[in-house]
Coordinates of C-alpha atoms in Angstrom, one line a residue:
X1089 CA 88.5 89.9 126.0
X1090 CA 86.6 90.3 122.8
X1091 CA 84.8 87.1 121.8
X1092 CA 83.2 88.6 118.7
X1093 CA 83.0 85.8 116.1
X1094 CA 84.7 83.3 118.4
X1095 CA 83.3 80.1 119.6
X1096 CA 82.3 80.5 123.3
X1097 CA 82.9 76.8 123.9
X1098 CA 86.6 77.3 123.4
X1099 CA 86.8 79.7 126.3
X1100 CA 84.2 78.4 128.7
X1101 CA 84.5 75.6 131.3
X1102 CA 83.3 72.2 129.9
X1103 CA 80.8 71.8 132.8
X1104 CA 79.1 75.1 131.7
X1105 CA 78.6 74.0 128.0
X1106 CA 75.1 72.5 128.6
X1107 CA 73.9 75.6 130.4
X1108 CA 75.3 77.8 127.6
X1109 CA 73.6 75.7 125.0
X1110 CA 70.3 75.9 126.9
X1111 CA 70.5 79.7 127.1
X1112 CA 71.5 80.2 123.5
X1113 CA 68.9 77.7 122.2
X1114 CA 65.9 78.7 124.4
X1115 CA 62.8 79.4 122.5
X1116 CA 61.7 83.0 122.2
X1117 CA 58.4 84.2 123.5
X1118 CA 55.9 84.8 120.8
X1119 CA 56.5 88.0 118.9
X1120 CA 59.6 88.7 120.9
X1121 CA 62.4 90.4 119.0
X1122 CA 64.7 91.0 122.0
X1123 CA 65.3 88.4 124.8
X1124 CA 67.2 89.6 127.9
X1125 CA 69.7 87.2 129.4
X1126 CA 71.6 87.2 132.6
X1127 CA 73.8 84.2 133.7
X1128 CA 77.0 83.2 135.3
X1129 CA 79.7 81.1 133.5
X1130 CA 83.3 80.3 134.0
X1131 CA 85.6 81.6 131.3
X1132 CA 89.3 81.2 130.7
X1133 CA 91.5 84.0 132.0
X1134 CA 94.9 84.5 130.4
X1135 CA 96.1 87.1 132.9
X1136 CA 98.0 86.0 136.0
X1137 CA 97.6 87.7 139.3
X1138 CA 100.8 89.6 138.5
X1139 CA 99.4 90.9 135.2
X1140 CA 101.4 88.6 132.9
X1141 CA 99.7 86.8 130.0
X1142 CA 99.7 83.1 129.6
X1143 CA 98.6 81.0 126.6
X1144 CA 95.0 79.8 126.4
X1145 CA 95.9 76.2 127.3
X1146 CA 97.5 77.4 130.6
X1147 CA 94.7 79.8 131.5
X1148 CA 92.7 79.5 134.7
X1149 CA 88.9 80.0 134.9
X1150 CA 87.1 83.0 136.4
X1151 CA 83.4 83.4 137.1
X1152 CA 81.8 86.0 134.8
X1153 CA 78.4 87.5 135.1
X1154 CA 77.1 87.8 131.6
X1155 CA 74.3 90.3 130.9
X1156 CA 72.8 91.0 127.5
X1157 CA 70.2 90.0 125.0
X1158 CA 69.6 87.7 122.1
X1159 CA 68.6 89.4 118.9
X1160 CA 66.6 87.7 116.2
X1161 CA 67.3 88.8 112.7
X1162 CA 66.0 87.6 109.3
X1163 CA 69.1 87.2 107.1
X1164 CA 67.5 87.6 103.6
X1165 CA 64.6 89.8 103.0
X1166 CA 64.0 88.0 99.6
X1167 CA 63.8 84.6 101.3
X1168 CA 60.2 83.5 101.5
X1169 CA 61.1 81.1 104.3
X1170 CA 62.4 84.0 106.4
X1171 CA 65.3 82.2 107.9
X1172 CA 66.0 83.8 111.3
X1173 CA 69.4 83.9 112.9
X1174 CA 70.0 84.5 116.6
X1175 CA 72.9 86.5 118.0
X1176 CA 73.9 87.0 121.6
X1177 CA 75.1 90.6 122.4
X1178 CA 76.4 90.7 126.0
X1179 CA 78.9 92.2 128.3
X1180 CA 80.6 90.1 131.0
X1181 CA 81.7 91.3 134.4
X1182 CA 84.2 89.3 136.4
X1183 CA 83.0 88.4 139.9
X1184 CA 85.7 88.6 142.5
X1185 CA 86.0 85.7 144.9
X1186 CA 84.9 87.0 148.3
X1187 CA 88.4 86.3 149.8
X1188 CA 90.0 88.6 147.2
X1189 CA 87.8 91.7 147.7
X1190 CA 90.3 94.5 148.3
X1191 CA 88.5 97.6 147.1
X1192 CA 85.6 99.0 149.2
X1193 CA 82.2 97.8 148.1
X1194 CA 79.8 100.2 146.4
X1195 CA 77.5 102.2 148.6
X1196 CA 74.4 100.2 147.5
X1197 CA 76.0 96.9 148.5
X1198 CA 75.8 95.3 151.9
X1199 CA 77.1 92.1 153.4
X1200 CA 75.4 89.4 155.4
X1201 CA 76.7 86.1 156.8
X1202 CA 74.4 83.1 157.5
X1203 CA 74.6 79.8 159.3
X1204 CA 73.8 76.6 157.4
X1205 CA 70.0 77.0 158.2
X1206 CA 70.3 80.5 156.7
X1207 CA 69.9 82.4 159.9
X1208 CA 71.7 85.7 160.0
X1209 CA 75.0 85.6 162.0
X1210 CA 76.1 89.0 160.7
X1211 CA 74.2 91.8 159.1
X1212 CA 75.9 95.0 157.8
X1213 CA 74.7 98.3 159.4
X1214 CA 73.8 99.5 155.9
X1215 CA 70.8 97.2 156.0
X1216 CA 69.0 99.8 158.1
X1217 CA 69.3 102.3 155.2
X1218 CA 68.1 99.9 152.5
X1219 CA 65.6 97.6 154.3
X1220 CA 64.8 99.4 157.6
X1221 CA 66.1 96.5 159.7
X1222 CA 68.9 97.0 162.2
X1223 CA 71.6 94.3 162.6
X1224 CA 70.1 93.3 166.0
X1225 CA 66.7 92.8 164.4
X1226 CA 68.1 90.2 161.9
X1227 CA 70.7 88.3 163.9
X1228 CA 69.4 84.8 164.7
X1229 CA 66.4 85.1 162.3
X1230 CA 66.1 83.1 159.1
X1231 CA 66.4 84.9 155.7
X1232 CA 63.3 82.9 154.6
X1233 CA 61.2 84.9 157.1
X1234 CA 61.9 88.1 155.0
X1235 CA 62.0 87.2 151.3
X1236 CA 58.9 87.7 149.1
X1237 CA 57.3 84.5 147.7
X1238 CA 57.7 85.7 144.1
X1239 CA 61.4 85.7 144.6
X1240 CA 61.6 82.0 145.3
X1241 CA 62.6 81.1 141.8
X1242 CA 65.5 83.7 141.9
X1243 CA 66.7 82.3 145.2
X1244 CA 66.6 78.8 143.9
X1245 CA 68.6 79.9 140.8
X1246 CA 71.1 81.6 143.1
X1247 CA 71.6 78.4 145.1
X1248 CA 72.2 76.4 141.9
X1249 CA 74.8 79.0 140.9
X1250 CA 76.4 78.8 144.3
X1251 CA 76.5 75.0 144.1
X1252 CA 78.2 75.0 140.7
X1253 CA 80.4 78.2 140.7
X1254 CA 80.9 78.9 144.4
X1255 CA 79.4 82.4 144.4
X1256 CA 76.0 83.6 145.7
X1257 CA 74.6 86.6 143.9
X1258 CA 71.1 88.1 143.8
X1259 CA 70.2 90.7 141.2
X1260 CA 67.1 91.9 143.1
X1261 CA 65.2 90.3 146.0
X1262 CA 62.2 91.9 147.7
X1263 CA 62.2 91.9 151.5

């Protein structure tokens, strides 16, 4: 779906509007021309599971991982005020619900399962290739024993995303 020139609030879930507004209105770092953004939102999907189109009012919501950047541009070079406009340039990737994953996962992806106290109950054998831990090393241990302290903010953000959208996704975490 191409949203160029469209109001994102017409397509996004009402509960996500505050987060979108915060992302789009966040203050740039000093002398920053390009701000990178990565966030999850729910957007209306007009395709049914059978591939048919429905109108926008009947659409369901899908979780989309949006990655891009905000560009700051001065509209008029002759304007002494230097009015700056902000534009979001991004690409969204749908996140499949875990129960709907049919295709094999990419080779760089591994799966883990955890109890409520975040102890490993299942760890994919691929973890040995990526992290050097066998499944037996991890089962029964807490994930918090392995994450790097500098990743605490990313983990907290992932929990918030999970609470709101029902998906748990890390971009990069250091073990």
